[in-house]
Coordinates of C-alpha atoms in Angstrom, one line a residue:
M16 CA 71.1 -9.0 4.0
S17 CA 70.6 -10.8 1.5
V18 CA 68.8 -9.5 -2.5
K19 CA 67.8 -11.1 -4.6
L20 CA 68.8 -10.9 -8.4
N21 CA 65.4 -10.0 -9.4
K22 CA 65.3 -6.3 -7.4
I23 CA 68.4 -5.2 -8.6
I24 CA 68.5 -6.0 -12.8
Q25 CA 65.5 -7.8 -15.0
F26 CA 65.7 -9.6 -18.3
R27 CA 65.3 -7.9 -21.5
S28 CA 63.7 -10.8 -23.4
D29 CA 62.3 -8.1 -25.4
R30 CA 65.7 -6.8 -27.4
L31 CA 66.2 -11.7 -27.7
F32 CA 65.6 -12.2 -31.5
D33 CA 65.1 -16.1 -32.0
G34 CA 67.9 -16.8 -34.2
A35 CA 70.2 -14.3 -36.5
V36 CA 68.8 -10.9 -37.7
D37 CA 68.4 -10.8 -41.4
V38 CA 69.9 -6.8 -43.7
G39 CA 67.0 -9.3 -45.9
W40 CA 64.2 -8.3 -43.5
F41 CA 65.1 -4.3 -45.2
I42 CA 63.5 -5.3 -48.1
R43 CA 61.6 -8.6 -47.1
D44 CA 59.6 -7.6 -43.8
P45 CA 58.9 -4.3 -42.8
K46 CA 57.5 -5.5 -39.4
K47 CA 60.2 -7.8 -38.7
C48 CA 62.8 -5.2 -39.9
Q49 CA 61.3 -2.6 -37.3
K50 CA 61.0 -4.8 -34.6
A51 CA 64.7 -6.0 -34.7
A52 CA 65.5 -2.2 -35.6
E53 CA 63.8 -1.1 -32.2
A54 CA 65.5 -4.0 -30.3
F55 CA 68.8 -3.0 -31.3
V56 CA 71.3 -2.8 -27.8
F57 CA 73.7 -0.4 -28.4
H58 CA 76.6 0.4 -26.3
G59 CA 78.6 3.3 -26.0
P60 CA 82.8 4.4 -25.9
T61 CA 82.9 3.7 -22.5
Y62 CA 81.9 0.4 -22.3
H63 CA 84.0 -2.2 -25.4
G64 CA 83.4 -5.8 -25.0
V65 CA 87.0 -6.0 -27.2
S66 CA 89.8 -4.4 -26.1
Q67 CA 92.4 -3.1 -29.0
E68 CA 95.2 -4.6 -27.5
E69 CA 92.6 -8.0 -28.2
V70 CA 92.5 -6.5 -31.7
G71 CA 96.3 -5.2 -32.0
T72 CA 96.9 -2.2 -34.2
S73 CA 99.2 -4.0 -37.3
H74 CA 95.9 -4.5 -39.6
G75 CA 94.6 -0.2 -38.9
H76 CA 91.5 -0.9 -37.9
S77 CA 91.5 1.6 -35.0
L78 CA 88.6 -0.2 -32.4
I79 CA 85.0 1.9 -32.6
D80 CA 81.5 1.4 -30.3
T81 CA 78.4 1.4 -31.6
A82 CA 76.9 4.4 -31.0
S83 CA 80.2 5.9 -31.6
F84 CA 80.1 4.8 -35.0
V85 CA 76.5 4.7 -36.0
R86 CA 77.0 9.2 -35.2
S87 CA 80.1 8.4 -37.6
I88 CA 77.5 6.9 -40.1
V89 CA 75.0 9.6 -40.0
N90 CA 77.8 12.1 -40.4
C91 CA 79.2 10.7 -43.6
C92 CA 75.5 10.5 -45.1
D93 CA 74.6 14.5 -44.1
G94 CA 77.9 15.3 -45.2
S95 CA 80.1 16.5 -41.9
K96 CA 82.3 14.1 -42.8
D97 CA 83.8 12.9 -45.6
E98 CA 84.3 9.2 -45.8
P99 CA 82.6 7.6 -48.7
F100 CA 83.9 3.9 -48.3
N101 CA 84.4 2.2 -45.2
L102 CA 84.6 -1.3 -43.3
A103 CA 83.2 -2.5 -40.2
I104 CA 84.7 -5.9 -39.0
A105 CA 83.8 -7.5 -36.1
G106 CA 83.6 -11.4 -35.3
Y107 CA 80.4 -14.4 -36.3
G108 CA 77.3 -13.6 -34.0
T109 CA 78.2 -9.6 -33.1
G110 CA 75.6 -8.7 -34.9
K111 CA 76.7 -6.9 -37.4
S112 CA 73.5 -8.0 -39.0
H113 CA 71.5 -6.4 -36.6
L114 CA 73.6 -2.9 -37.1
A115 CA 73.4 -3.1 -40.6
L116 CA 69.4 -2.7 -40.2
T117 CA 69.6 -0.7 -37.4
I118 CA 71.4 2.0 -39.9
A119 CA 68.7 1.6 -42.5
S120 CA 66.0 1.7 -40.2
L121 CA 67.2 5.2 -39.1
L122 CA 68.6 6.8 -41.7
S123 CA 65.9 5.9 -44.5
S124 CA 62.7 7.7 -42.5
P125 CA 64.2 9.7 -40.4
N126 CA 61.0 11.2 -38.9
S127 CA 59.7 7.8 -38.5
K128 CA 58.5 5.9 -34.8
T129 CA 61.5 3.2 -35.6
S130 CA 63.8 5.8 -35.5
K131 CA 62.6 7.3 -32.9
E132 CA 62.8 4.6 -30.5
I133 CA 66.4 3.7 -32.2
L134 CA 67.8 7.3 -31.0
S135 CA 66.2 6.7 -27.4
N136 CA 67.9 3.4 -26.8
L137 CA 70.7 5.4 -28.4
E138 CA 70.5 7.8 -25.3
S139 CA 70.1 5.3 -22.9
V140 CA 74.1 4.2 -23.8
D141 CA 75.8 7.3 -24.2
E142 CA 73.5 10.4 -24.2
M143 CA 76.0 12.8 -25.7
I144 CA 75.9 10.9 -29.3
G145 CA 72.7 10.3 -29.3
G146 CA 71.9 13.6 -28.6
E147 CA 74.3 14.5 -31.6
V148 CA 72.8 12.3 -33.6
R149 CA 68.7 13.3 -33.0
A150 CA 70.4 17.3 -33.8
T151 CA 71.6 15.5 -36.4
L152 CA 68.6 13.9 -38.6
K153 CA 66.2 16.3 -37.2
E154 CA 68.7 19.7 -39.2
V155 CA 68.7 17.3 -42.0
K156 CA 65.0 15.9 -42.3
M157 CA 65.5 13.7 -45.4
P158 CA 65.4 10.8 -45.4
C159 CA 68.3 8.2 -47.7
L160 CA 68.1 6.5 -50.2
A161 CA 68.9 2.6 -48.5
V162 CA 69.8 -0.8 -50.2
A163 CA 70.8 -3.1 -47.6
L164 CA 72.9 -6.2 -49.0
N165 CA 73.0 -9.7 -47.7
G166 CA 76.3 -11.0 -48.7
M167 CA 75.9 -14.4 -48.0
N168 CA 72.9 -14.2 -50.8
N169 CA 74.5 -15.6 -54.1
F170 CA 72.9 -12.5 -56.3
D171 CA 73.2 -11.0 -59.7
L172 CA 74.6 -7.9 -58.1
A173 CA 73.4 -5.2 -60.9
A174 CA 69.9 -7.0 -60.7
E175 CA 69.5 -7.0 -56.4
F176 CA 70.4 -3.9 -56.6
T177 CA 68.3 -2.4 -58.6
R178 CA 65.6 -4.5 -57.7
Q179 CA 66.1 -2.4 -53.9
V180 CA 65.9 1.2 -55.4
I181 CA 63.2 0.7 -57.3
H182 CA 61.6 -1.0 -53.7
Q183 CA 62.2 2.4 -52.5
L184 CA 61.5 5.0 -54.4
N185 CA 57.7 2.7 -55.3
T186 CA 57.7 2.6 -51.3
F187 CA 58.5 6.6 -51.2
D188 CA 56.3 7.3 -54.1
I189 CA 59.1 8.3 -56.7
D190 CA 58.7 8.4 -60.4
T191 CA 60.4 4.9 -61.1
R192 CA 61.6 6.7 -65.0
A193 CA 65.6 7.1 -64.8
I194 CA 65.6 3.9 -63.8
D195 CA 63.3 2.3 -66.0
D196 CA 65.3 3.9 -69.4
L197 CA 68.9 2.8 -67.8
R198 CA 66.6 -1.2 -68.3
P199 CA 64.1 -0.8 -71.5
R200 CA 64.4 -4.2 -71.6
F201 CA 62.0 -5.1 -68.1
K202 CA 59.6 -1.8 -69.7
N203 CA 59.4 -3.6 -73.2
A204 CA 58.2 -7.3 -71.9
A205 CA 55.9 -5.1 -69.2
N206 CA 54.6 -3.4 -72.8
L207 CA 54.6 -7.0 -75.2
L208 CA 52.5 -8.8 -71.9
N209 CA 49.9 -5.1 -71.4
I210 CA 48.8 -6.0 -75.7
S211 CA 48.4 -10.3 -74.5
S212 CA 45.7 -11.5 -73.6
E213 CA 45.6 -13.3 -69.5
K214 CA 44.5 -16.7 -71.3
D215 CA 46.8 -16.2 -73.8
T216 CA 49.7 -16.2 -71.7
K217 CA 48.2 -18.0 -68.9
E218 CA 50.9 -20.8 -68.3
L219 CA 53.7 -18.0 -68.2
I220 CA 51.2 -16.6 -65.1
N221 CA 51.3 -20.2 -63.3
D222 CA 55.0 -20.5 -63.9
C223 CA 55.7 -17.5 -62.8
K224 CA 54.2 -18.5 -59.4
V225 CA 51.7 -15.1 -59.7
K226 CA 47.4 -14.9 -60.3
T227 CA 47.0 -12.8 -62.7
R228 CA 49.0 -11.1 -65.6
S229 CA 48.7 -7.7 -63.1
E230 CA 50.9 -9.3 -61.0
L231 CA 53.4 -10.6 -63.5
I232 CA 53.7 -6.7 -64.8
E233 CA 54.0 -5.5 -61.8
K234 CA 56.9 -7.9 -61.0
L235 CA 58.7 -6.7 -64.6
Q236 CA 57.9 -2.9 -62.8
E237 CA 60.0 -3.8 -60.2
H238 CA 63.3 -5.7 -62.3
D239 CA 62.3 -8.9 -61.1
E240 CA 65.3 -10.9 -63.1
T241 CA 63.9 -14.6 -62.5
V242 CA 60.4 -13.3 -63.8
Y243 CA 62.0 -11.8 -66.9
S244 CA 63.9 -14.5 -67.7
K245 CA 61.0 -16.5 -68.0
V246 CA 59.2 -14.1 -69.8
Q247 CA 61.7 -14.1 -72.6
A248 CA 61.3 -17.8 -73.1
F249 CA 57.7 -17.8 -72.9
F250 CA 58.4 -15.2 -75.9
A251 CA 61.2 -16.6 -77.3
Q252 CA 59.2 -19.6 -78.4
K253 CA 56.4 -17.9 -80.2
G254 CA 58.8 -16.0 -82.3
I255 CA 59.3 -12.8 -80.3
P256 CA 62.5 -12.7 -78.6
L257 CA 63.0 -10.1 -76.5
K258 CA 67.4 -8.8 -75.2
A259 CA 67.4 -11.6 -72.0
I260 CA 70.4 -9.5 -70.4
G261 CA 71.5 -6.0 -69.9
D262 CA 73.9 -3.9 -70.6
E263 CA 73.7 -1.6 -67.4
T264 CA 75.9 -2.1 -64.9
V265 CA 76.2 -1.3 -60.4
K266 CA 78.4 1.6 -61.9
D267 CA 75.0 3.0 -64.2
V268 CA 72.6 2.7 -61.5
I269 CA 74.1 4.7 -58.5
D270 CA 75.2 7.6 -61.3
T271 CA 71.6 7.4 -62.6
V272 CA 70.6 7.3 -59.0
C273 CA 73.4 10.7 -57.4
R274 CA 71.7 12.5 -60.2
E275 CA 68.0 11.7 -60.5
Y276 CA 67.4 11.7 -56.8
C277 CA 70.4 12.9 -54.1
G278 CA 71.0 16.1 -53.2
E279 CA 69.6 19.2 -52.7
D280 CA 66.0 20.0 -54.4
K281 CA 66.5 15.5 -54.5
P282 CA 63.3 14.2 -52.6
F283 CA 66.7 11.9 -50.4
K284 CA 70.1 13.4 -49.1
H285 CA 72.2 10.6 -50.0
F286 CA 72.5 7.0 -51.5
L287 CA 73.7 5.3 -48.4
I288 CA 74.9 1.6 -49.4
L289 CA 75.1 -1.2 -46.3
F290 CA 76.4 -4.5 -47.9
D291 CA 76.1 -7.3 -45.1
E292 CA 78.8 -10.3 -45.4
F293 CA 80.8 -7.9 -47.6
G294 CA 84.0 -10.7 -47.7
R295 CA 82.0 -12.9 -48.3
Y296 CA 80.1 -12.6 -51.4
A297 CA 84.0 -11.1 -52.2
E298 CA 84.4 -14.1 -52.3
F299 CA 80.7 -15.6 -54.5
A300 CA 81.8 -13.2 -56.5
T301 CA 85.0 -14.0 -57.3
L302 CA 83.6 -18.1 -58.3
Q303 CA 81.5 -17.3 -59.7
S304 CA 81.4 -14.3 -62.1
Q305 CA 78.9 -16.1 -64.6
V306 CA 76.4 -15.2 -61.8
A307 CA 77.0 -12.2 -59.5
G308 CA 78.4 -10.2 -62.9
S309 CA 81.9 -9.5 -64.1
G310 CA 84.0 -7.2 -62.2
V311 CA 80.6 -5.8 -60.1
L312 CA 82.5 -5.1 -56.6
Q313 CA 85.0 -2.9 -59.0
H314 CA 81.9 -1.7 -60.8
L315 CA 80.1 -1.3 -57.1
F316 CA 83.4 0.4 -56.0
E317 CA 84.2 2.6 -59.1
G318 CA 80.5 4.4 -58.5
V319 CA 81.1 5.0 -55.9
Q320 CA 84.2 7.0 -55.4
S321 CA 82.6 8.8 -59.1
N322 CA 80.2 9.9 -56.6
A323 CA 81.3 10.4 -53.7
E324 CA 80.0 13.7 -52.6
N325 CA 76.4 11.9 -52.4
V326 CA 77.0 8.1 -51.4
T327 CA 77.8 6.3 -48.6
F328 CA 79.7 2.5 -48.7
V329 CA 79.5 0.6 -45.6
G330 CA 81.1 -2.9 -46.3
F331 CA 80.7 -5.3 -42.8
I332 CA 83.3 -8.5 -42.1
Q333 CA 84.5 -10.7 -40.0
F334 CA 87.7 -10.6 -41.0
D335 CA 90.6 -8.5 -42.9
L336 CA 89.7 -8.9 -46.4
N337 CA 93.6 -10.4 -46.7
A338 CA 91.9 -13.7 -45.1
Y339 CA 89.1 -13.7 -47.5
V340 CA 92.4 -13.2 -50.3
Q341 CA 94.2 -16.0 -49.1
R342 CA 90.6 -18.8 -48.4
I343 CA 90.9 -18.5 -52.0
A344 CA 92.4 -21.1 -54.0
P345 CA 95.3 -19.6 -56.0
E346 CA 94.4 -20.0 -59.0
F347 CA 91.4 -16.6 -58.0
K348 CA 94.1 -14.9 -56.4
N349 CA 94.5 -12.2 -58.7
E350 CA 91.2 -11.3 -59.6
I351 CA 89.9 -11.6 -56.0
L352 CA 93.3 -8.9 -55.0
R353 CA 92.1 -6.7 -58.1
V354 CA 89.3 -6.2 -55.7
S355 CA 90.5 -6.4 -52.1
T356 CA 93.0 -4.1 -52.8
R357 CA 90.8 -1.4 -53.9
Y358 CA 88.3 -1.5 -51.3
Q359 CA 91.2 -1.7 -48.5
S360 CA 91.8 2.1 -49.2
A361 CA 88.3 2.4 -47.2
N362 CA 88.1 4.1 -43.4
K363 CA 88.2 0.5 -40.9
S364 CA 86.4 0.8 -38.3
Y365 CA 86.8 -3.0 -35.7
L366 CA 83.3 -3.1 -33.5
S367 CA 84.3 -3.2 -30.1
I368 CA 82.2 -5.8 -29.5
N369 CA 81.4 -9.8 -29.0
L370 CA 78.3 -12.3 -27.4
E371 CA 79.3 -11.1 -24.2
T372 CA 77.9 -6.9 -25.1
L373 CA 74.9 -8.5 -25.8
I374 CA 74.3 -11.0 -22.9
A375 CA 75.1 -7.8 -20.6
N376 CA 73.5 -5.3 -22.5
L377 CA 70.4 -7.2 -22.4
L378 CA 70.0 -7.3 -18.3
E379 CA 68.8 -3.9 -17.6
K380 CA 69.2 -2.2 -14.1
L381 CA 65.8 -1.0 -12.2
D382 CA 66.2 2.4 -10.6
K383 CA 66.3 1.4 -7.0
E384 CA 63.7 4.8 -6.4
K385 CA 60.6 2.9 -8.5
K386 CA 60.7 0.5 -7.1
K387 CA 60.6 2.1 -3.1

């Protein structure tokens, strides 16, 4: 007797997204972030789309499923695992950005509706792993301060890093004074705008594409570098010079965040840095250091290394770091090697997932008992 396919399985269209997931949604689009995180399809240790034989062993990456990988990162953030540097490798289109976004959502708000849905999805593929993660988060209770970077964007790392930290502190209604003191130029610019009339600064307001002086000040309080540069140029024309470039580094920011906001009796349990397309950004930072910032990835490494007990770094890459070195022109290789050799010491994981894994998990087996 033939059985219709739709009586056995159903296609989970609610878990299918049009186009790629952007880890930048974590800050930029909370609603889209929530929807994506709640729909992430995990796979457990009993199912691998990629085998160890396919990826080899010479590069040092160990094969791991997404459920086990999330458990590993959660353990790093709760202090039960001492691995401050982590690299996750998987091919193009296999859901690395989606995974990074899901981890950020889970750990930044462990008691939220979204986190509960993520945990349910985790338990549905592996009850033991899901239960362990749920128990860990229940015991810890505190959120992580998460930064989610998209390496496909050509940003000044120190500026973007600080902007996200400020945004998270504001989201939790936490005093940002420690970070503000680290970058006083933004506060000075905001103070100057406060004593200027909206009429006098109308041209600047229009140039920055905001409606009021208050909105302009708010962007400065969030350490918006683009707005600062326009404010600096505006007042320079009026003979009131402002410092154009700050001396703060990514390491300075990490040091401050860990000292003031993370740990026992602090608002956050841990500082979690998720860097999607890390290899691509390493190429950009090498070729255009005038934009990314001089030595920014070395500063990032040093900041994590100096605060290892309070920071976990997770970089998502498509190839082993040596492959990115080979793609760089010979005259730049020494520069990128200084970065890659540092991060090669990281714990390396090859995510056992491919396009077929994702498609397979979009097909849900129907419970025969429910269909009777």
